[in-house]
């Protein structure tokens, strides 16, 4: 299996994970992906289902939050409860948000204070992001627990000696954002620093709040990435990230009267860091990393402190790979500790994995891997992954690619879930119940037809199941129980892209998904049909770019099997490089002012426009 030069491997590692399906301005033959195996691979060699959005794609689908941009990807759906900064759930192929792993520049963004370990999407804005990769399906092999899908994000940076930018943005609903970046680099070292301050008056979060008051949100984020190359083989990288947010929302309880009120505020701070050392051997690579993430949250009701949460995750990991001709062996070890700093509860997980990847037969890529996890809470679990990817050359430089993947994974019971069952509020079957891991497995089969350099289509069938699912007893409120039966998601993802005219790109994806919980009901907030379509056009020698795209959701239900209205929203934006230093961006979201709800009882944004001015140097 051929690997690119070290510089290309490192660049890809800093980016994340990839897929053929939504290729972007690069041709599929040029794309390198890292997310599937945490090493650089040609996207055409992957059996896994991966999607990559590059900087041009992100710009063409511009939204304020990462979650809103991710909803344009096949097999992904997002639900938001009342606007910017409010609870946001990202589901990949129907799985819960807490079965998704999220990384920024290799740093895991997970909230250990939540009832389940949940990716921190509420505070993640799109500013200064250059690449997003999405890996679909249970991914226990490489990523361990809670990986029912993976999102990996790369921030912008350059290799120039000195570069930077300042930007100011204003949009509807009293939205303002100021951002700055600074990049210093030479042949051996580099430092990238970004800072942003975001604020919005927001919208009235809940329909039941008849006062009409708005629920503001504020966010300040600092991000640092620094690296040094001691020689051709040995290098080190440090990533630091801090986000402080304040969210006002509706639907909490007064500390004294316990009455339902709408004067609610959450103040949060997340601090993450990762230090890694990389060594490039003659025919292999080694990486050792140590990371820590701490999240603190304070909740205020009617201006008075209600309660607070404080948790942290530490992780020590090693990953390496060797090449043996047409074979590659990837292997690793990770040790993770989760801790609730309020209760003092903690647990450890040790994972060991290995994967063999081979291209001994022309046009056929094979991968097979196994992982063993040993967890303090429930014991041990073994995960597997296998895949095939076969290229069939056709006439007129066309090709047909067939791929199949089989994967397994698990989710460990959260510290909060087990502590609740061991605490004074649990009763009945839940009292003292020792929860075990949820198990998951998935399959997908895909075909990709490359018609020309810029025209292709793909069709993927997938099936995923969750057994021993942990759920809170919403009927008797006993506590957390392990359900009997299987939750399932099954569907088709259709994607296509073609070049219109010399400078235009038309893209489309459609997902049809049937979901069923252990009781045989449709799973909540998972539309049966989701479609995205867009057109991107470049003119004026590439200095001006405009795009128009639409998002449709149909046939979803909420709590109590209440139908959610189907909807179609349109978005448009324009990006204009005024000269070598100045750039102007403008956008209109929800172009036709469609009224819709993603969660029953919560409002969504109407039509609003924004403008962004950037000075680069």
Coordinates of N, CA and C in Angstrom, one line a residue, residues 71-265:
X71 N -25.1 19.5 8.8 CA -26.4 19.0 8.3 C -26.5 18.9 6.8
X72 N -25.5 19.4 6.1 CA -25.5 19.3 4.6 C -24.9 18.0 4.1
X73 N -24.4 17.2 5.0 CA -23.7 15.9 4.7 C -24.7 14.8 4.7
X74 N -24.6 13.9 3.8 CA -25.5 12.7 3.8 C -25.4 11.9 5.0
X75 N -26.5 11.3 5.5 CA -26.5 10.5 6.7 C -26.3 11.2 8.0
X76 N -26.3 12.5 8.0 CA -26.2 13.3 9.2 C -27.4 14.2 9.4
X77 N -28.0 14.2 10.6 CA -29.0 15.2 10.9 C -28.8 15.8 12.2
X78 N -29.3 17.1 12.3 CA -29.0 17.9 13.5 C -30.3 18.5 14.0
X79 N -30.4 18.5 15.3 CA -31.6 19.2 15.9 C -31.1 20.2 17.0
X80 N -31.6 21.4 16.9 CA -31.2 22.5 17.8 C -32.4 22.9 18.6
X81 N -32.2 23.2 19.9 CA -33.3 23.6 20.8 C -33.3 25.1 21.1
X82 N -33.6 25.9 20.1 CA -33.8 27.3 20.4 C -32.7 28.3 20.0
X83 N -31.8 28.0 19.1 CA -30.9 29.0 18.6 C -29.5 28.8 19.0
X84 N -28.6 29.8 18.7 CA -27.2 29.7 18.9 C -26.9 29.4 20.4
X85 N -26.0 28.5 20.7 CA -25.6 28.2 22.0 C -26.5 27.2 22.8
X86 N -27.6 26.9 22.2 CA -28.6 26.0 22.9 C -28.2 24.6 22.6
X87 N -28.9 23.6 23.3 CA -28.6 22.2 23.1 C -28.7 21.8 21.7
X88 N -27.6 21.2 21.2 CA -27.6 20.8 19.8 C -27.1 19.3 19.7
X89 N -27.9 18.5 19.0 CA -27.6 17.1 18.9 C -27.3 16.8 17.4
X90 N -26.2 16.1 17.2 CA -25.7 15.6 15.9 C -25.8 14.1 15.9
X91 N -26.5 13.6 14.9 CA -26.7 12.2 14.8 C -26.2 11.7 13.4
X92 N -25.3 10.7 13.5 CA -24.7 10.2 12.3 C -25.4 8.8 12.0
X93 N -26.1 8.7 10.9 CA -26.8 7.5 10.6 C -27.7 7.1 11.7
X94 N -28.4 8.0 12.3 CA -29.4 7.8 13.3 C -29.0 7.5 14.7
X95 N -27.7 7.5 14.9 CA -27.2 7.3 16.3 C -27.2 8.5 17.2
X96 N -27.4 8.4 18.5 CA -27.5 9.5 19.4 C -26.2 10.3 19.3
X97 N -26.4 11.6 19.7 CA -25.2 12.5 19.7 C -24.1 12.0 20.6
X98 N -24.5 11.4 21.7 CA -23.5 10.9 22.6 C -22.8 9.7 22.1
X99 N -23.1 9.2 21.0 CA -22.3 8.2 20.3 C -21.5 8.7 19.2
X100 N -21.1 10.0 19.3 CA -20.3 10.7 18.3 C -19.1 11.2 19.0
X101 N -17.9 11.1 18.3 CA -16.7 11.6 18.8 C -16.3 12.8 18.0
X102 N -15.8 13.9 18.6 CA -15.5 15.2 18.0 C -14.1 15.6 18.3
X103 N -13.3 16.0 17.2 CA -12.0 16.4 17.4 C -11.7 17.7 16.7
X104 N -10.9 18.6 17.3 CA -10.4 19.8 16.6 C -8.9 19.8 16.7
X105 N -8.2 19.7 15.5 CA -6.8 19.6 15.5 C -6.3 18.5 16.4
X106 N -7.0 17.4 16.4 CA -6.6 16.2 17.2 C -7.0 16.3 18.6
X107 N -7.6 17.4 19.1 CA -8.0 17.5 20.5 C -9.5 17.1 20.6
X108 N -9.8 16.1 21.5 CA -11.1 15.7 21.6 C -12.0 16.7 22.4
X109 N -13.1 17.1 21.8 CA -14.0 18.0 22.5 C -15.2 17.2 23.0
X110 N -15.2 16.8 24.3 CA -16.2 16.0 24.9 C -16.6 16.6 26.2
X111 N -17.9 16.6 26.5 CA -18.4 17.2 27.8 C -18.5 16.0 28.8
X112 N -17.6 15.9 29.8 CA -17.7 14.8 30.8 C -18.7 15.1 31.9
X113 N -19.3 16.3 31.9 CA -20.3 16.7 32.9 C -21.7 16.3 32.5
X114 N -21.9 15.9 31.3 CA -23.2 15.6 30.8 C -23.6 14.2 31.3
X115 N -24.9 13.8 31.4 CA -25.3 12.5 31.8 C -24.6 11.4 30.9
X116 N -24.4 11.7 29.6 CA -23.6 10.8 28.8 C -22.5 11.7 28.2
X117 N -21.3 11.1 27.9 CA -20.2 11.8 27.3 C -20.7 12.3 26.0
X118 N -20.7 13.6 25.8 CA -21.4 14.2 24.6 C -20.4 15.2 24.0
X119 N -20.3 15.2 22.6 CA -19.5 16.2 21.9 C -20.0 17.6 22.2
X120 N -19.0 18.5 22.3 CA -19.4 19.9 22.6 C -19.6 20.6 21.3
X121 N -20.9 20.6 20.8 CA -21.3 21.2 19.6 C -21.9 22.6 19.8
X122 N -22.5 22.8 21.0 CA -23.2 24.0 21.3 C -22.3 25.3 21.1
X123 N -21.0 25.1 21.5 CA -20.1 26.3 21.5 C -19.1 26.2 20.4
X124 N -19.3 25.4 19.4 CA -18.3 25.2 18.3 C -18.8 26.0 17.1
X125 N -18.1 27.2 16.8 CA -18.5 28.0 15.7 C -17.6 27.7 14.5
X126 N -18.0 28.2 13.3 CA -17.4 27.8 12.1 C -16.1 28.7 11.8
X127 N -15.9 29.7 12.5 CA -14.8 30.7 12.3 C -13.5 30.0 12.3
X128 N -12.6 30.3 11.2 CA -11.3 29.8 11.1 C -11.1 28.3 11.0
X129 N -12.1 27.6 10.4 CA -12.0 26.2 10.1 C -11.8 26.0 8.6
X130 N -10.9 25.1 8.3 CA -10.5 24.9 6.9 C -10.9 23.5 6.4
X131 N -11.2 22.6 7.3 CA -11.5 21.2 6.8 C -12.3 20.5 7.8
X132 N -13.3 19.7 7.4 CA -14.1 18.9 8.2 C -14.2 17.5 7.6
X133 N -13.9 16.5 8.4 CA -14.0 15.1 7.9 C -15.0 14.3 8.8
X134 N -15.8 13.5 8.2 CA -16.9 12.8 8.9 C -16.7 11.3 8.6
X135 N -16.5 10.5 9.6 CA -16.4 9.0 9.5 C -17.7 8.4 10.0
X136 N -18.4 7.6 9.2 CA -19.7 7.1 9.6 C -19.6 5.7 10.1
X137 N -20.6 5.3 10.9 CA -20.8 4.0 11.4 C -20.0 3.8 12.7
X138 N -20.3 2.7 13.4 CA -19.6 2.3 14.7 C -18.1 2.2 14.4
X139 N -17.3 2.9 15.2 CA -15.9 2.9 14.9 C -15.1 2.6 16.2
X140 N -15.4 1.5 16.8 CA -14.8 1.1 18.1 C -13.3 0.7 17.9
X141 N -12.9 0.3 16.7 CA -11.6 -0.2 16.5 C -10.5 0.8 16.8
X142 N -10.6 2.0 16.2 CA -9.5 3.0 16.4 C -9.9 3.9 17.5
X143 N -11.2 4.2 17.7 CA -11.6 5.3 18.6 C -12.2 4.8 19.9
X144 N -12.4 3.5 20.1 CA -12.9 3.0 21.4 C -14.3 3.4 21.7
X145 N -14.6 3.6 22.9 CA -16.0 3.8 23.4 C -16.6 5.0 22.8
X146 N -18.0 5.0 22.6 CA -18.8 6.1 22.2 C -18.6 6.6 20.8
X147 N -17.9 5.8 20.0 CA -17.6 6.2 18.6 C -18.6 5.6 17.6
X148 N -19.9 6.1 17.6 CA -20.8 5.7 16.6 C -20.7 6.5 15.4
X149 N -19.7 7.3 15.3 CA -19.4 8.2 14.2 C -18.3 9.2 14.7
X150 N -17.5 9.7 13.8 CA -16.4 10.6 14.2 C -16.4 11.8 13.3
X151 N -16.3 13.0 13.9 CA -16.1 14.3 13.2 C -14.7 14.8 13.6
X152 N -13.9 15.1 12.6 CA -12.6 15.7 12.8 C -12.4 17.0 12.1
X153 N -12.0 18.0 12.8 CA -11.9 19.4 12.2 C -10.5 19.9 12.2
X154 N -10.1 20.6 11.2 CA -8.8 21.3 11.1 C -9.0 22.8 11.0
X155 N -8.2 23.5 11.8 CA -8.3 25.0 11.7 C -7.4 25.5 10.6
X156 N -7.6 26.7 10.2 CA -6.8 27.3 9.1 C -5.4 27.6 9.6
X157 N -4.4 27.4 8.7 CA -3.0 27.8 9.0 C -2.3 27.9 7.7
X158 N -1.2 28.6 7.7 CA -0.3 28.7 6.5 C 1.1 28.3 6.8
X159 N 1.9 28.2 5.8 CA 3.3 27.9 6.0 C 4.2 29.1 5.7
X160 N 3.6 30.3 5.6 CA 4.3 31.5 5.4 C 5.1 31.9 6.7
X161 N 6.1 32.8 6.5 CA 6.9 33.3 7.7 C 6.0 34.0 8.7
X162 N 5.3 35.0 8.1 CA 4.3 35.8 9.0 C 3.0 36.0 8.2
X163 N 1.9 35.6 8.8 CA 0.6 35.8 8.2 C -0.4 36.0 9.2
X164 N -1.5 36.6 8.9 CA -2.5 36.8 9.9 C -3.8 37.4 9.3
X165 N -4.8 37.6 10.1 CA -6.0 38.2 9.6 C -6.8 38.8 10.7
X166 N -7.6 39.8 10.4 CA -8.6 40.3 11.3 C -10.0 40.3 10.6
X167 N -11.1 40.0 11.2 CA -12.4 40.0 10.6 C -13.4 40.5 11.5
X168 N -14.4 41.1 10.9 CA -15.6 41.6 11.6 C -16.8 41.2 10.9
X169 N -17.8 40.7 11.6 CA -19.0 40.1 11.0 C -20.3 40.6 11.7
X170 N -21.3 40.9 11.0 CA -22.6 41.4 11.6 C -23.7 40.7 10.8
X171 N -24.7 40.2 11.6 CA -25.8 39.5 11.0 C -27.1 39.8 11.8
X172 N -28.2 39.3 11.2 CA -29.5 39.5 11.9 C -29.5 38.9 13.3
X173 N -30.6 39.3 14.0 CA -30.8 38.9 15.4 C -29.7 39.4 16.3
X174 N -29.1 40.6 15.9 CA -28.1 41.3 16.8 C -26.8 40.5 16.9
X175 N -26.5 39.8 15.8 CA -25.3 38.9 15.8 C -24.0 39.7 15.4
X176 N -23.0 39.5 16.2 CA -21.7 40.2 16.0 C -20.6 39.2 16.3
X177 N -19.6 39.2 15.4 CA -18.4 38.4 15.6 C -17.1 39.1 15.2
X178 N -16.1 39.0 16.0 CA -14.8 39.6 15.7 C -13.8 38.5 15.9
X179 N -12.9 38.4 15.0 CA -11.9 37.3 15.0 C -10.5 37.8 14.5
X180 N -9.5 37.2 15.0 CA -8.1 37.5 14.5 C -7.3 36.2 14.5
X181 N -6.4 36.1 13.6 CA -5.4 35.0 13.6 C -4.0 35.5 13.4
X182 N -3.0 34.8 13.8 CA -1.6 35.1 13.6 C -0.9 33.8 13.4
X183 N -0.1 33.7 12.3 CA 0.6 32.5 12.0 C 2.1 32.9 11.8
X184 N 3.0 32.3 12.6 CA 4.4 32.5 12.5 C 5.1 31.1 12.2
X185 N 5.9 31.1 11.1 CA 6.5 29.8 10.7 C 7.8 30.0 10.0
X186 N 8.7 29.0 10.2 CA 9.9 28.9 9.5 C 10.1 27.5 9.0
X187 N 11.3 27.1 8.7 CA 11.5 25.8 8.1 C 11.3 24.7 9.2
X188 N 11.5 25.0 10.5 CA 11.4 24.0 11.5 C 10.3 24.1 12.5
X189 N 9.7 25.3 12.6 CA 8.8 25.6 13.7 C 7.6 26.4 13.1
X190 N 6.5 26.3 13.9 CA 5.3 27.1 13.5 C 4.4 27.3 14.7
X191 N 3.8 28.5 14.7 CA 2.8 28.8 15.8 C 1.6 29.5 15.1
X192 N 0.4 28.9 15.4 CA -0.8 29.5 14.9 C -1.7 29.8 16.1
X193 N -2.2 31.0 16.1 CA -3.1 31.5 17.2 C -4.3 32.2 16.6
X194 N -5.5 31.8 17.1 CA -6.7 32.4 16.7 C -7.5 32.8 17.9
X195 N -8.3 33.9 17.8 CA -9.1 34.4 18.8 C -10.4 34.9 18.2
X196 N -11.5 34.6 18.8 CA -12.8 35.1 18.3 C -13.7 35.4 19.5
X197 N -14.6 36.5 19.2 CA -15.6 36.9 20.2 C -16.9 37.0 19.5
X198 N -17.9 36.2 19.9 CA -19.1 36.1 19.3 C -20.3 36.4 20.3
X199 N -21.2 37.2 19.8 CA -22.4 37.5 20.6 C -23.6 37.6 19.7
X200 N -24.8 37.3 20.2 CA -26.0 37.4 19.5 C -27.2 37.6 20.5
X201 N -28.1 38.4 20.1 CA -29.3 38.6 20.9 C -30.2 37.3 20.8
X202 N -30.0 36.5 19.8 CA -30.7 35.3 19.7 C -32.2 35.4 19.4
X203 N -32.9 34.3 19.6 CA -34.4 34.3 19.4 C -35.0 33.8 20.7
X204 N -36.3 33.9 20.8 CA -37.0 33.4 21.9 C -37.0 31.8 21.8
X205 N -36.3 31.2 22.8 CA -36.0 29.8 22.6 C -37.3 28.9 22.6
X206 N -38.2 29.1 23.6 CA -39.3 28.2 23.7 C -40.6 28.8 23.2
X207 N -41.4 28.1 22.5 CA -42.7 28.6 22.1 C -43.6 28.9 23.3
X208 N -43.5 28.2 24.4 CA -44.3 28.4 25.6 C -44.0 29.7 26.3
X209 N -42.8 30.3 26.0 CA -42.5 31.6 26.6 C -43.2 32.7 25.8
X210 N -44.4 33.1 26.3 CA -45.2 34.1 25.5 C -44.7 35.5 25.7
X211 N -43.7 35.8 26.5 CA -43.2 37.1 26.7 C -42.5 37.7 25.4
X212 N -42.0 36.7 24.6 CA -41.3 37.2 23.4 C -39.9 37.6 23.6
X213 N -39.4 37.5 24.9 CA -38.0 37.9 25.1 C -37.0 37.0 24.4
X214 N -35.9 37.6 24.0 CA -34.9 36.9 23.3 C -33.9 36.2 24.3
X215 N -33.3 35.2 23.8 CA -32.3 34.5 24.7 C -30.9 34.6 24.1
X216 N -30.1 35.5 24.6 CA -28.8 35.8 24.0 C -27.8 34.7 24.3
X217 N -26.7 34.8 23.5 CA -25.6 33.9 23.7 C -24.3 34.6 23.4
X218 N -23.3 34.3 24.2 CA -21.9 34.9 24.0 C -20.9 33.8 24.1
X219 N -19.8 33.9 23.2 CA -18.8 32.9 23.1 C -17.5 33.6 22.8
X220 N -16.5 33.2 23.6 CA -15.1 33.7 23.4 C -14.2 32.5 23.3
X221 N -13.5 32.3 22.2 CA -12.7 31.1 22.0 C -11.2 31.5 21.6
X222 N -10.3 30.9 22.3 CA -8.8 31.0 22.0 C -8.3 29.7 21.5
X223 N -7.5 29.6 20.5 CA -7.0 28.4 20.0 C -5.5 28.6 19.6
X224 N -4.7 27.7 20.1 CA -3.2 27.7 19.8 C -2.8 26.4 19.3
X225 N -2.0 26.4 18.2 CA -1.4 25.2 17.7 C 0.1 25.6 17.4
X226 N 1.0 24.8 18.0 CA 2.4 25.1 17.8 C 3.1 23.8 17.5
X227 N 4.1 23.8 16.6 CA 4.9 22.6 16.3 C 6.4 22.9 16.1
X228 N 7.2 21.9 16.3 CA 8.6 22.1 16.1 C 9.2 20.8 15.5
X229 N 10.0 20.8 14.5 CA 10.6 19.7 13.9 C 12.1 19.7 14.3
X230 N 12.5 18.8 15.1 CA 13.9 18.7 15.5 C 14.8 18.3 14.4
X231 N 14.4 17.4 13.6 CA 15.1 16.9 12.5 C 14.1 16.3 11.5
X232 N 14.6 15.6 10.5 CA 13.7 15.0 9.5 C 12.7 14.0 10.1
X233 N 13.1 13.4 11.2 CA 12.4 12.3 11.8 C 11.5 12.7 13.0
X234 N 12.0 13.5 13.8 CA 11.4 13.8 15.1 C 10.8 15.2 15.2
X235 N 9.5 15.2 15.6 CA 8.8 16.5 15.8 C 7.8 16.4 16.9
X236 N 7.4 17.6 17.4 CA 6.5 17.8 18.5 C 5.4 18.8 18.2
X237 N 4.2 18.6 18.7 CA 3.1 19.5 18.4 C 2.3 19.7 19.7
X238 N 1.9 21.0 19.9 CA 1.1 21.3 21.1 C -0.2 22.0 20.6
X239 N -1.4 21.6 21.1 CA -2.6 22.3 20.8 C -3.3 22.7 22.1
X240 N -3.7 23.9 22.2 CA -4.4 24.5 23.4 C -5.7 25.1 22.9
X241 N -6.8 24.9 23.6 CA -8.0 25.5 23.2 C -8.8 25.8 24.5
X242 N -9.4 27.1 24.5 CA -10.3 27.5 25.6 C -11.5 28.2 25.0
X243 N -12.7 27.8 25.5 CA -13.9 28.4 25.1 C -14.7 28.7 26.3
X244 N -15.1 30.0 26.4 CA -16.1 30.4 27.5 C -17.4 30.9 26.9
X245 N -18.5 30.4 27.4 CA -19.8 30.7 26.8 C -20.8 31.1 27.9
X246 N -21.7 31.9 27.5 CA -22.9 32.2 28.4 C -24.1 32.1 27.6
X247 N -25.0 31.3 28.0 CA -26.3 31.0 27.3 C -27.5 31.3 28.2
X248 N -28.4 32.1 27.6 CA -29.7 32.3 28.3 C -30.7 31.4 27.6
X249 N -31.6 30.8 28.3 CA -32.5 29.9 27.7 C -33.8 29.8 28.6
X250 N -34.8 29.1 28.1 CA -36.1 29.0 28.8 C -36.2 27.6 29.3
X251 N -37.0 27.4 30.4 CA -37.4 26.1 30.9 C -36.6 25.6 32.0
X252 N -36.3 26.3 33.1 CA -35.6 25.8 34.3 C -36.6 26.0 35.4
X253 N -36.1 25.8 36.7 CA -37.0 25.8 37.8 C -36.4 26.7 38.9
X254 N -37.3 27.5 39.5 CA -36.9 28.5 40.5 C -36.3 27.7 41.7
X255 N -35.2 28.2 42.3 CA -34.5 27.5 43.4 C -35.4 27.3 44.6
X256 N -36.3 28.3 44.9 CA -37.1 28.3 46.1 C -38.5 27.7 45.9
X257 N -39.2 28.2 44.8 CA -40.6 27.7 44.6 C -40.7 26.5 43.7
X258 N -39.6 26.2 43.0 CA -39.6 25.1 42.0 C -40.6 25.3 40.9
X259 N -41.0 26.6 40.7 CA -41.9 26.9 39.6 C -41.1 26.9 38.3
X260 N -41.8 26.5 37.2 CA -41.1 26.5 35.9 C -41.0 28.0 35.4
X261 N -39.7 28.4 35.1 CA -39.4 29.8 34.7 C -38.6 29.8 33.4
X262 N -38.5 31.0 32.9 CA -37.7 31.2 31.6 C -36.5 32.1 31.8
X263 N -36.2 32.5 33.0 CA -35.0 33.3 33.3 C -33.9 32.3 33.7
X264 N -33.2 31.7 32.7 CA -32.2 30.7 33.0 C -30.9 31.0 32.2
X265 N -29.8 30.8 32.9 CA -28.5 31.1 32.3 C -27.5 30.0 32.7

